[in-house]
Amino acid sequence: MHIPASISAKLLLLAAFSLATTGLASAQTGAISITLDATQTPQKFIRTHETIPAKPGPLTLYYPKWIPGEHGPDGPVANVTGLKFTANGNTIPWRRDLSDVFTFHVDVPSGTSQLDVDFDYLEPSGGGFATSAMSATDKLIVIEWNQNVLYPAGRPATEITFHPKLILPESWKFGTPQHVEHQSGNEISFAPLSLERLVDSPIIAGQYYRAIDITPPGEPIHHEIDIVADSEAALNMTPAIQKGLTDLVAEAARLFGARHYHDYHFLLTLSDHVAHFGLEHNECNDSRLPERVLLGPNAGLALGGLLPHEYAHSWSGKFRRPGDLATPEYETPMRDDLLWDYEGFTEFAGPLLAARSGLWTPEDYRNNLTNISGALGVGRPGRTWRPLLDTAVAVSGSSFSPGWLNWRRGADYYDEGDLLWLEVATIIHEQTRGQKTIDDFCHAFYGGPNNGPEIKPYTFDDVVRALNSIAAYDWAKFLHERLDSTSPDPPLVGIANAGWKFLFNDQPPKRETRHGDVGELYTIGLQLRPDGTVTDSIVGGPAFKAGITSGMKVVGVNGRVYDHDLLADAIAASKEDSEPINLLVVIDGYYKSCSVDYHAGPRYPHLQRDDSRPDYLTALSAPHTR
Ligand SMILES: [Zn+2]
């Protein structure tokens, strides 16, 4: 379900506050100066000092709560420590709001024109979600400003001006889309900017740093990848990867028909001691991968699985943003009902651009579709009770919860969005008899003049209108059917329309997959860590019926100590064997013997060419600029 039009209209009014995202606010009496002292990064201790112009009387300040791109109220307020307010050198008492832990109240004394605020941010060494998780090591730091700022209530983020300064450990270098005003040694002043731009403009810094220009030939806008890593060696990028990234920049312009930034930075952090994910911004992305990812044979696969997605967000999610997510500041709750588009379209565009740029091979592209088709079908019986739309609506409450993924469903609007938008692409192709493509839709919806970073909010109806401008079709009915379905089957029509068949057979996949080993998932219905820990057990599957669930640990197979190969052997032999597979599991300190009644042998998901139809999938994902 999409939210009713009346509510959408109200939210669009709210969103209108954040339309003008560049330039400085006029209503502001003066900029807030903010100094972030990161010299104690190795101790995971980041100090903030702010000087806020203030009038005498009550003042309310917010710590950012709803974090753009994370779609939930997960600002890491628990890591804020040492909070102190002073005016004219005197300490002023503060109190936290009784109904909102992100809100702080102070009384500014008479005779005061500015308030000084000091606090420390403790960089976590474990736990947390996305940017709230590990972000600093002995050698580097990722600074997302929402973690290090308090801002006054009452004005939109676009109308509060900050003048930032950063102090880094000696000799550390940095990358950011922010404009450097002045640098003296390890102290850097940045040009004043709005709170909205500040939160949208992270910084990566470290002892080991490298910037590589990836501007395609003839492209007027500068693009670079800034890399910080835990070692010098990890910064080494092959010419093939550099070419892939340069082609990615070119292919994105071809797909979207416009850019909405004046400069773009891929901010890549390579460390085994930070959380691994990516977060989108208008003029950059904050992407984090293991330290040695550039050195291994799968560098293209790993980078292609992350950077094109985060880059595509500059158009989908940052420039075009659901009105429900374009909130005026970070205290107003976000509504996530259009994430099947914001994230779902991006999850379609990311792999598509990975393939078109050559970071992925055509086979990588198909493998990804194969894996998600299996995972979202047999691997996800939860789809029989929970429609796709609800996985988006409820993301801030449930979609990233661990365990029971098959029955709970996860953030399925990502991967299922890929299948949904692939189907859209094939419908456009068919309805226009090959005259129009998904690229035409992208030009219509994400194009327009480049005014630098800006937000153009949209509704469900805007998506439908844009699709209809390219190909006449009952898009609203189509989208509602896909979003509200409780069918046990994933939407594979797009794959079929594109000339390929999804099926299972007994041939193992040729190469490593993004979704890990699937040998047990589509047979006995178990997802296992290498040590035998059960991360998921498909509800209604053979192992589940035998009593095995998430959190248990398999320690024995048919009377022998558990080993992954032994289990694979048992599954392979199951076809000829009338006896069940016996698994010994540990649960809550007890051993339990479970008889898994399975006799179908190995099963792996595959895509196979359907020779009765043209191969549109290969044409769609082939390079478009060369
Ligand atoms: Zn995303």
mmCIF file of C-alpha atoms in Angstrom, residues 49-396:
data_model
loop_
_atom_site.group_PDB
_atom_site.id
_atom_site.type_symbol
_atom_site.label_atom_id
_atom_site.label_comp_id
_atom_site.label_asym_id
_atom_site.label_seq_id
_atom_site.Cartn_x
_atom_site.Cartn_y
_atom_site.Cartn_z
ATOM 1 C CA HIS A 49 33.261 22.447 20.162
ATOM 2 C CA GLU A 50 30.450 24.657 18.878
ATOM 3 C CA THR A 51 29.805 28.355 19.307
ATOM 4 C CA ILE A 52 26.130 29.049 18.677
ATOM 5 C CA PRO A 53 24.745 32.607 18.343
ATOM 6 C CA ALA A 54 21.951 32.728 20.944
ATOM 7 C CA LYS A 55 19.527 35.126 22.584
ATOM 8 C CA PRO A 56 18.765 35.022 26.330
ATOM 9 C CA GLY A 57 15.904 32.679 27.195
ATOM 10 C CA PRO A 58 15.005 29.016 26.686
ATOM 11 C CA LEU A 59 16.847 27.220 23.899
ATOM 12 C CA THR A 60 16.220 23.723 22.554
ATOM 13 C CA LEU A 61 18.945 21.811 20.743
ATOM 14 C CA TYR A 62 18.695 18.556 18.814
ATOM 15 C CA TYR A 63 21.167 15.755 18.266
ATOM 16 C CA PRO A 64 20.361 14.321 14.793
ATOM 17 C CA LYS A 65 17.943 11.430 15.228
ATOM 18 C CA TRP A 66 16.556 10.335 11.806
ATOM 19 C CA ILE A 67 19.654 9.817 9.669
ATOM 20 C CA PRO A 68 19.272 10.358 5.904
ATOM 21 C CA GLY A 69 19.927 7.167 3.968
ATOM 22 C CA GLU A 70 19.589 5.008 7.087
ATOM 23 C CA HIS A 71 15.818 5.533 7.057
ATOM 24 C CA GLY A 72 15.436 5.243 10.824
ATOM 25 C CA PRO A 73 15.797 7.070 14.172
ATOM 26 C CA ASP A 74 19.244 5.601 14.815
ATOM 27 C CA GLY A 75 21.414 8.642 15.548
ATOM 28 C CA PRO A 76 24.033 7.278 18.021
ATOM 29 C CA VAL A 77 23.048 9.525 20.947
ATOM 30 C CA ALA A 78 24.318 6.952 23.470
ATOM 31 C CA ASN A 79 27.879 7.752 22.322
ATOM 32 C CA VAL A 80 27.566 11.459 23.198
ATOM 33 C CA THR A 81 29.496 12.147 26.392
ATOM 34 C CA GLY A 82 31.076 15.018 28.314
ATOM 35 C CA LEU A 83 28.290 17.414 27.303
ATOM 36 C CA LYS A 84 28.871 20.911 28.652
ATOM 37 C CA PHE A 85 27.237 24.263 27.906
ATOM 38 C CA THR A 86 28.928 27.560 28.802
ATOM 39 C CA ALA A 87 28.041 31.232 28.320
ATOM 40 C CA ASN A 88 30.527 34.035 29.024
ATOM 41 C CA GLY A 89 32.742 31.426 30.618
ATOM 42 C CA ASN A 90 30.072 30.211 33.062
ATOM 43 C CA THR A 91 28.727 26.660 32.987
ATOM 44 C CA ILE A 92 24.976 26.474 32.344
ATOM 45 C CA PRO A 93 22.855 23.515 33.485
ATOM 46 C CA TRP A 94 21.146 21.431 30.796
ATOM 47 C CA ARG A 95 18.400 18.858 30.870
ATOM 48 C CA ARG A 96 17.351 16.210 28.421
ATOM 49 C CA ASP A 97 13.770 16.155 27.171
ATOM 50 C CA LEU A 98 11.628 13.649 29.074
ATOM 51 C CA SER A 99 9.959 12.328 25.947
ATOM 52 C CA ASP A 100 12.831 12.502 23.439
ATOM 53 C CA VAL A 101 16.391 11.548 24.337
ATOM 54 C CA PHE A 102 17.763 13.416 21.298
ATOM 55 C CA THR A 103 16.474 16.783 22.596
ATOM 56 C CA PHE A 104 18.335 19.017 25.056
ATOM 57 C CA HIS A 105 17.079 22.145 26.846
ATOM 58 C CA VAL A 106 19.093 25.040 28.284
ATOM 59 C CA ASP A 107 18.226 28.526 29.583
ATOM 60 C CA VAL A 108 20.538 31.084 27.995
ATOM 61 C CA PRO A 109 21.319 33.720 30.659
ATOM 62 C CA SER A 110 20.715 37.425 30.099
ATOM 63 C CA GLY A 111 23.615 39.409 28.690
ATOM 64 C CA THR A 112 24.580 36.468 26.492
ATOM 65 C CA SER A 113 24.958 36.569 22.702
ATOM 66 C CA GLN A 114 26.504 33.156 22.156
ATOM 67 C CA LEU A 115 26.525 29.742 23.700
ATOM 68 C CA ASP A 116 29.523 27.404 23.783
ATOM 69 C CA VAL A 117 28.859 23.682 23.557
ATOM 70 C CA ASP A 118 31.423 20.954 24.135
ATOM 71 C CA PHE A 119 30.913 17.211 23.866
ATOM 72 C CA ASP A 120 32.794 14.062 22.997
ATOM 73 C CA TYR A 121 31.751 11.321 20.605
ATOM 74 C CA LEU A 122 32.920 7.841 21.576
ATOM 75 C CA GLU A 123 33.732 5.833 18.464
ATOM 76 C CA PRO A 124 32.257 2.347 19.013
ATOM 77 C CA SER A 125 34.534 -0.701 18.880
ATOM 78 C CA GLY A 126 31.635 -3.093 18.175
ATOM 79 C CA GLY A 127 27.872 -3.219 17.629
ATOM 80 C CA GLY A 128 25.798 -0.413 16.123
ATOM 81 C CA PHE A 129 24.156 -0.148 12.719
ATOM 82 C CA ALA A 130 25.643 1.488 9.584
ATOM 83 C CA THR A 131 27.360 4.775 10.452
ATOM 84 C CA SER A 132 26.687 4.185 14.165
ATOM 85 C CA ALA A 133 28.924 1.123 13.984
ATOM 86 C CA MET A 134 32.755 1.067 13.972
ATOM 87 C CA SER A 135 34.060 4.045 11.996
ATOM 88 C CA ALA A 136 37.564 4.725 13.355
ATOM 89 C CA THR A 137 40.794 2.746 13.648
ATOM 90 C CA ASP A 138 44.341 3.492 14.756
ATOM 91 C CA LYS A 139 45.063 4.677 11.205
ATOM 92 C CA LEU A 140 41.863 6.255 9.874
ATOM 93 C CA ILE A 141 38.461 7.778 10.570
ATOM 94 C CA VAL A 142 35.165 8.292 8.757
ATOM 95 C CA ILE A 143 33.438 11.454 9.940
ATOM 96 C CA GLU A 144 29.694 11.651 9.379
ATOM 97 C CA TRP A 145 28.888 15.056 10.818
ATOM 98 C CA ASN A 146 25.474 14.078 12.194
ATOM 99 C CA GLN A 147 27.361 12.257 14.948
ATOM 100 C CA ASN A 148 29.275 15.337 15.997
ATOM 101 C CA VAL A 149 26.746 18.149 15.966
ATOM 102 C CA LEU A 150 24.000 19.709 18.077
ATOM 103 C CA TYR A 151 21.737 22.174 16.273
ATOM 104 C CA PRO A 152 19.077 24.640 17.430
ATOM 105 C CA ALA A 153 15.419 23.683 17.041
ATOM 106 C CA GLY A 154 12.955 25.715 15.013
ATOM 107 C CA ARG A 155 14.527 26.091 11.587
ATOM 108 C CA PRO A 156 14.968 23.746 8.626
ATOM 109 C CA ALA A 157 18.445 22.281 8.192
ATOM 110 C CA THR A 158 18.854 24.298 4.988
ATOM 111 C CA GLU A 159 18.598 27.547 6.984
ATOM 112 C CA ILE A 160 21.148 26.863 9.696
ATOM 113 C CA THR A 161 24.697 27.794 8.679
ATOM 114 C CA PHE A 162 27.776 26.089 10.049
ATOM 115 C CA HIS A 163 31.417 27.107 9.709
ATOM 116 C CA PRO A 164 33.360 23.869 10.203
ATOM 117 C CA LYS A 165 36.939 23.296 11.234
ATOM 118 C CA LEU A 166 38.713 19.962 11.535
ATOM 119 C CA ILE A 167 41.856 19.043 13.451
ATOM 120 C CA LEU A 168 43.451 15.766 12.386
ATOM 121 C CA PRO A 169 46.274 13.675 13.824
ATOM 122 C CA GLU A 170 49.653 14.935 12.516
ATOM 123 C CA SER A 171 50.333 14.149 8.839
ATOM 124 C CA TRP A 172 46.942 12.531 8.195
ATOM 125 C CA LYS A 173 45.364 13.354 4.834
ATOM 126 C CA PHE A 174 41.680 13.614 3.998
ATOM 127 C CA GLY A 175 39.030 13.457 1.275
ATOM 128 C CA THR A 176 35.634 15.180 1.239
ATOM 129 C CA PRO A 177 33.327 17.093 -1.112
ATOM 130 C CA GLN A 178 33.502 20.063 1.308
ATOM 131 C CA HIS A 179 35.369 23.148 0.083
ATOM 132 C CA VAL A 180 38.627 23.842 1.916
ATOM 133 C CA GLU A 181 38.872 27.499 2.919
ATOM 134 C CA HIS A 182 42.237 27.325 4.614
ATOM 135 C CA GLN A 183 44.674 24.693 5.786
ATOM 136 C CA SER A 184 47.525 25.091 8.207
ATOM 137 C CA GLY A 185 49.293 21.850 9.049
ATOM 138 C CA ASN A 186 46.714 19.472 10.460
ATOM 139 C CA GLU A 187 44.046 22.178 10.949
ATOM 140 C CA ILE A 188 41.564 22.617 8.120
ATOM 141 C CA SER A 189 38.844 25.285 7.807
ATOM 142 C CA PHE A 190 35.996 24.566 5.427
ATOM 143 C CA ALA A 191 33.743 27.089 3.698
ATOM 144 C CA PRO A 192 30.487 27.842 5.565
ATOM 145 C CA LEU A 193 27.584 25.629 4.546
ATOM 146 C CA SER A 194 24.085 24.718 5.676
ATOM 147 C CA LEU A 195 23.469 21.988 8.247
ATOM 148 C CA GLU A 196 21.819 20.008 5.434
ATOM 149 C CA ARG A 197 24.999 20.186 3.334
ATOM 150 C CA LEU A 198 27.213 19.517 6.383
ATOM 151 C CA VAL A 199 25.388 16.291 7.253
ATOM 152 C CA ASP A 200 25.510 15.372 3.556
ATOM 153 C CA SER A 201 29.285 15.945 3.309
ATOM 154 C CA PRO A 202 31.317 13.392 5.294
ATOM 155 C CA ILE A 203 35.101 13.321 5.513
ATOM 156 C CA ILE A 204 37.449 10.356 5.402
ATOM 157 C CA ALA A 205 40.934 10.863 6.807
ATOM 158 C CA GLY A 206 43.888 8.686 7.572
ATOM 159 C CA GLN A 207 47.601 8.080 7.681
ATOM 160 C CA TYR A 208 47.354 6.075 4.438
ATOM 161 C CA TYR A 209 45.439 8.019 1.811
ATOM 162 C CA ARG A 210 45.265 8.192 -1.944
ATOM 163 C CA ALA A 211 43.116 10.155 -4.405
ATOM 164 C CA ILE A 212 42.631 8.903 -7.953
ATOM 165 C CA ASP A 213 41.031 10.967 -10.697
ATOM 166 C CA ILE A 214 38.280 8.946 -12.405
ATOM 167 C CA THR A 215 36.860 11.702 -14.615
ATOM 168 C CA PRO A 216 36.032 10.197 -18.024
ATOM 169 C CA PRO A 217 37.700 11.825 -21.063
ATOM 170 C CA GLY A 218 35.732 14.889 -22.164
ATOM 171 C CA GLU A 219 33.634 15.006 -18.979
ATOM 172 C CA PRO A 220 33.591 18.574 -17.575
ATOM 173 C CA ILE A 221 32.715 17.610 -13.986
ATOM 174 C CA HIS A 222 35.547 16.390 -11.778
ATOM 175 C CA HIS A 223 35.209 12.913 -10.245
ATOM 176 C CA GLU A 224 37.651 11.240 -7.915
ATOM 177 C CA ILE A 225 37.922 8.283 -5.602
ATOM 178 C CA ASP A 226 39.499 9.041 -2.225
ATOM 179 C CA ILE A 227 40.763 5.986 -0.371
ATOM 180 C CA VAL A 228 41.893 5.604 3.224
ATOM 181 C CA ALA A 229 43.113 2.225 4.442
ATOM 182 C CA ASP A 230 44.764 0.550 7.401
ATOM 183 C CA SER A 231 47.926 0.045 5.328
ATOM 184 C CA GLU A 232 49.770 1.690 2.435
ATOM 185 C CA ALA A 233 49.669 -1.534 0.415
ATOM 186 C CA ALA A 234 45.847 -1.667 0.507
ATOM 187 C CA LEU A 235 45.634 1.572 -1.534
ATOM 188 C CA ASN A 236 46.967 -0.175 -4.628
ATOM 189 C CA MET A 237 44.368 -0.050 -7.408
ATOM 190 C CA THR A 238 44.814 -1.951 -10.686
ATOM 191 C CA PRO A 239 44.423 -0.068 -13.989
ATOM 192 C CA ALA A 240 41.445 -2.351 -14.795
ATOM 193 C CA ILE A 241 39.561 -1.278 -11.667
ATOM 194 C CA GLN A 242 40.436 2.374 -12.288
ATOM 195 C CA LYS A 243 39.072 2.022 -15.817
ATOM 196 C CA GLY A 244 35.940 0.321 -14.479
ATOM 197 C CA LEU A 245 35.307 3.227 -12.110
ATOM 198 C CA THR A 246 35.929 5.811 -14.847
ATOM 199 C CA ASP A 247 33.511 3.923 -17.094
ATOM 200 C CA LEU A 248 31.022 3.804 -14.218
ATOM 201 C CA VAL A 249 31.043 7.615 -14.108
ATOM 202 C CA ALA A 250 30.474 7.735 -17.879
ATOM 203 C CA GLU A 251 27.752 5.063 -17.854
ATOM 204 C CA ALA A 252 25.855 6.837 -15.056
ATOM 205 C CA ALA A 253 25.622 10.005 -17.144
ATOM 206 C CA ARG A 254 24.396 7.913 -20.055
ATOM 207 C CA LEU A 255 21.768 6.180 -17.891
ATOM 208 C CA PHE A 256 20.456 9.266 -16.076
ATOM 209 C CA GLY A 257 21.062 11.923 -18.738
ATOM 210 C CA ALA A 258 22.234 14.535 -16.222
ATOM 211 C CA ARG A 259 24.250 15.051 -13.075
ATOM 212 C CA HIS A 260 23.162 16.947 -9.967
ATOM 213 C CA TYR A 261 26.463 17.894 -8.395
ATOM 214 C CA HIS A 262 29.443 20.114 -9.242
ATOM 215 C CA ASP A 263 32.074 17.627 -8.103
ATOM 216 C CA TYR A 264 31.832 14.000 -6.969
ATOM 217 C CA HIS A 265 33.933 11.988 -4.512
ATOM 218 C CA PHE A 266 33.792 8.250 -3.937
ATOM 219 C CA LEU A 267 35.002 8.079 -0.298
ATOM 220 C CA LEU A 268 36.274 4.520 0.142
ATOM 221 C CA THR A 269 37.453 3.210 3.514
ATOM 222 C CA LEU A 270 39.360 -0.087 3.528
ATOM 223 C CA SER A 271 39.668 -1.705 6.943
ATOM 224 C CA ASP A 272 38.804 -4.923 8.750
ATOM 225 C CA HIS A 273 38.051 -2.819 11.825
ATOM 226 C CA VAL A 274 35.167 -0.717 10.511
ATOM 227 C CA ALA A 275 31.620 -1.819 9.646
ATOM 228 C CA HIS A 276 31.173 -2.735 5.967
ATOM 229 C CA PHE A 277 28.380 -0.940 4.123
ATOM 230 C CA GLY A 278 27.810 2.196 2.059
ATOM 231 C CA LEU A 279 25.928 5.417 2.713
ATOM 232 C CA GLU A 280 24.817 7.741 -0.051
ATOM 233 C CA HIS A 281 25.195 11.504 -0.294
ATOM 234 C CA ASN A 282 24.504 13.994 -3.095
ATOM 235 C CA GLU A 283 28.151 14.690 -3.922
ATOM 236 C CA CYS A 284 29.876 11.641 -2.465
ATOM 237 C CA ASN A 285 29.370 8.221 -0.987
ATOM 238 C CA ASP A 286 30.790 6.793 2.221
ATOM 239 C CA SER A 287 31.634 3.192 1.302
ATOM 240 C CA ARG A 288 33.514 0.764 3.526
ATOM 241 C CA LEU A 289 35.043 -2.588 2.585
ATOM 242 C CA PRO A 290 37.675 -4.994 3.975
ATOM 243 C CA GLU A 291 41.291 -3.758 3.965
ATOM 244 C CA ARG A 292 42.685 -5.943 1.187
ATOM 245 C CA VAL A 293 39.716 -5.832 -1.162
ATOM 246 C CA LEU A 294 41.631 -4.036 -3.946
ATOM 247 C CA LEU A 295 44.430 -6.608 -3.810
ATOM 248 C CA GLY A 296 42.321 -9.746 -4.377
ATOM 249 C CA PRO A 297 40.982 -11.304 -7.593
ATOM 250 C CA ASN A 298 37.412 -10.308 -6.715
ATOM 251 C CA ALA A 299 38.041 -6.557 -6.418
ATOM 252 C CA GLY A 300 35.691 -5.775 -9.321
ATOM 253 C CA LEU A 301 32.954 -7.996 -7.898
ATOM 254 C CA ALA A 302 33.245 -6.404 -4.433
ATOM 255 C CA LEU A 303 33.461 -2.795 -5.632
ATOM 256 C CA GLY A 304 30.757 -3.398 -8.237
ATOM 257 C CA GLY A 305 28.438 -4.689 -5.528
ATOM 258 C CA LEU A 306 28.688 -1.459 -3.550
ATOM 259 C CA LEU A 307 30.004 1.652 -5.324
ATOM 260 C CA PRO A 308 27.580 1.756 -8.302
ATOM 261 C CA HIS A 309 24.634 1.421 -5.893
ATOM 262 C CA GLU A 310 25.842 4.255 -3.660
ATOM 263 C CA TYR A 311 26.706 6.392 -6.690
ATOM 264 C CA ALA A 312 23.281 5.836 -8.305
ATOM 265 C CA HIS A 313 21.772 7.217 -5.100
ATOM 266 C CA SER A 314 23.061 10.653 -6.061
ATOM 267 C CA TRP A 315 20.120 10.604 -8.509
ATOM 268 C CA SER A 316 17.777 8.112 -6.813
ATOM 269 C CA GLY A 317 17.257 9.041 -3.187
ATOM 270 C CA LYS A 318 19.311 12.207 -2.882
ATOM 271 C CA PHE A 319 18.206 14.333 -5.898
ATOM 272 C CA ARG A 320 14.833 12.632 -6.443
ATOM 273 C CA ARG A 321 13.687 11.834 -2.905
ATOM 274 C CA PRO A 322 10.355 10.474 -1.738
ATOM 275 C CA GLY A 323 8.449 13.383 -0.168
ATOM 276 C CA ASP A 324 7.970 11.179 2.881
ATOM 277 C CA LEU A 325 11.752 11.075 3.368
ATOM 278 C CA ALA A 326 12.514 14.718 2.535
ATOM 279 C CA THR A 327 12.093 15.938 6.109
ATOM 280 C CA PRO A 328 13.011 19.523 7.092
ATOM 281 C CA GLU A 329 15.542 18.455 9.730
ATOM 282 C CA TYR A 330 16.546 15.270 11.542
ATOM 283 C CA GLU A 331 13.898 15.331 14.299
ATOM 284 C CA THR A 332 10.836 14.955 12.042
ATOM 285 C CA PRO A 333 10.042 11.249 11.561
ATOM 286 C CA MET A 334 10.663 9.776 8.110
ATOM 287 C CA ARG A 335 8.106 7.555 6.383
ATOM 288 C CA ASP A 336 9.617 4.678 4.454
ATOM 289 C CA ASP A 337 6.772 3.554 2.154
ATOM 290 C CA LEU A 338 8.602 4.545 -1.063
ATOM 291 C CA LEU A 339 11.838 2.712 -0.257
ATOM 292 C CA TRP A 340 10.901 0.036 -2.820
ATOM 293 C CA ASP A 341 11.740 2.856 -5.256
ATOM 294 C CA TYR A 342 14.448 4.819 -3.410
ATOM 295 C CA GLU A 343 16.382 1.639 -2.574
ATOM 296 C CA GLY A 344 14.694 -0.810 -4.948
ATOM 297 C CA PHE A 345 15.355 1.174 -8.106
ATOM 298 C CA THR A 346 18.899 1.875 -6.877
ATOM 299 C CA GLU A 347 19.447 -1.834 -6.294
ATOM 300 C CA PHE A 348 18.408 -2.353 -9.927
ATOM 301 C CA ALA A 349 20.573 0.523 -11.227
ATOM 302 C CA GLY A 350 23.662 -0.431 -9.176
ATOM 303 C CA PRO A 351 24.204 -3.919 -10.643
ATOM 304 C CA LEU A 352 23.169 -2.633 -14.087
ATOM 305 C CA LEU A 353 25.881 0.050 -13.921
ATOM 306 C CA ALA A 354 28.364 -2.475 -12.489
ATOM 307 C CA ALA A 355 27.790 -4.598 -15.602
ATOM 308 C CA ARG A 356 27.730 -1.703 -18.072
ATOM 309 C CA SER A 357 30.995 -0.329 -16.626
ATOM 310 C CA GLY A 358 32.749 -3.692 -16.742
ATOM 311 C CA LEU A 359 33.317 -3.868 -12.967
ATOM 312 C CA TRP A 360 31.095 -6.945 -13.232
ATOM 313 C CA THR A 361 31.177 -9.469 -16.049
ATOM 314 C CA PRO A 362 27.853 -10.375 -17.729
ATOM 315 C CA GLU A 363 28.059 -13.590 -15.699
ATOM 316 C CA ASP A 364 28.463 -11.624 -12.434
ATOM 317 C CA TYR A 365 25.327 -9.701 -13.347
ATOM 318 C CA ARG A 366 23.360 -12.878 -13.996
ATOM 319 C CA ASN A 367 24.760 -14.552 -10.850
ATOM 320 C CA ASN A 368 23.409 -11.702 -8.779
ATOM 321 C CA LEU A 369 19.940 -12.114 -10.310
ATOM 322 C CA THR A 370 20.178 -15.875 -9.766
ATOM 323 C CA ASN A 371 21.062 -15.500 -6.114
ATOM 324 C CA ILE A 372 18.345 -13.022 -5.272
ATOM 325 C CA SER A 373 15.733 -15.016 -7.225
ATOM 326 C CA GLY A 374 16.463 -18.092 -5.131
ATOM 327 C CA ALA A 375 16.694 -16.187 -1.867
ATOM 328 C CA LEU A 376 13.409 -14.347 -2.442
ATOM 329 C CA GLY A 377 11.491 -17.454 -3.550
ATOM 330 C CA VAL A 378 12.182 -20.745 -1.815
ATOM 331 C CA GLY A 379 14.380 -18.907 0.649
ATOM 332 C CA ARG A 380 11.678 -16.533 1.821
ATOM 333 C CA PRO A 381 8.353 -18.149 2.844
ATOM 334 C CA GLY A 382 7.734 -14.968 4.896
ATOM 335 C CA ARG A 383 6.494 -13.433 1.655
ATOM 336 C CA THR A 384 3.258 -15.448 2.127
ATOM 337 C CA TRP A 385 2.296 -13.300 5.134
ATOM 338 C CA ARG A 386 4.208 -10.091 4.529
ATOM 339 C CA PRO A 387 3.895 -8.031 1.338
ATOM 340 C CA LEU A 388 6.972 -6.334 -0.124
ATOM 341 C CA LEU A 389 5.593 -2.881 0.716
ATOM 342 C CA ASP A 390 5.526 -3.741 4.416
ATOM 343 C CA THR A 391 9.230 -4.621 4.408
ATOM 344 C CA ALA A 392 9.806 -0.974 3.417
ATOM 345 C CA VAL A 393 7.217 0.621 5.709
ATOM 346 C CA ALA A 394 8.540 -1.210 8.773
ATOM 347 C CA VAL A 395 12.264 -0.848 8.078
ATOM 348 C CA SER A 396 12.962 1.407 11.042
#
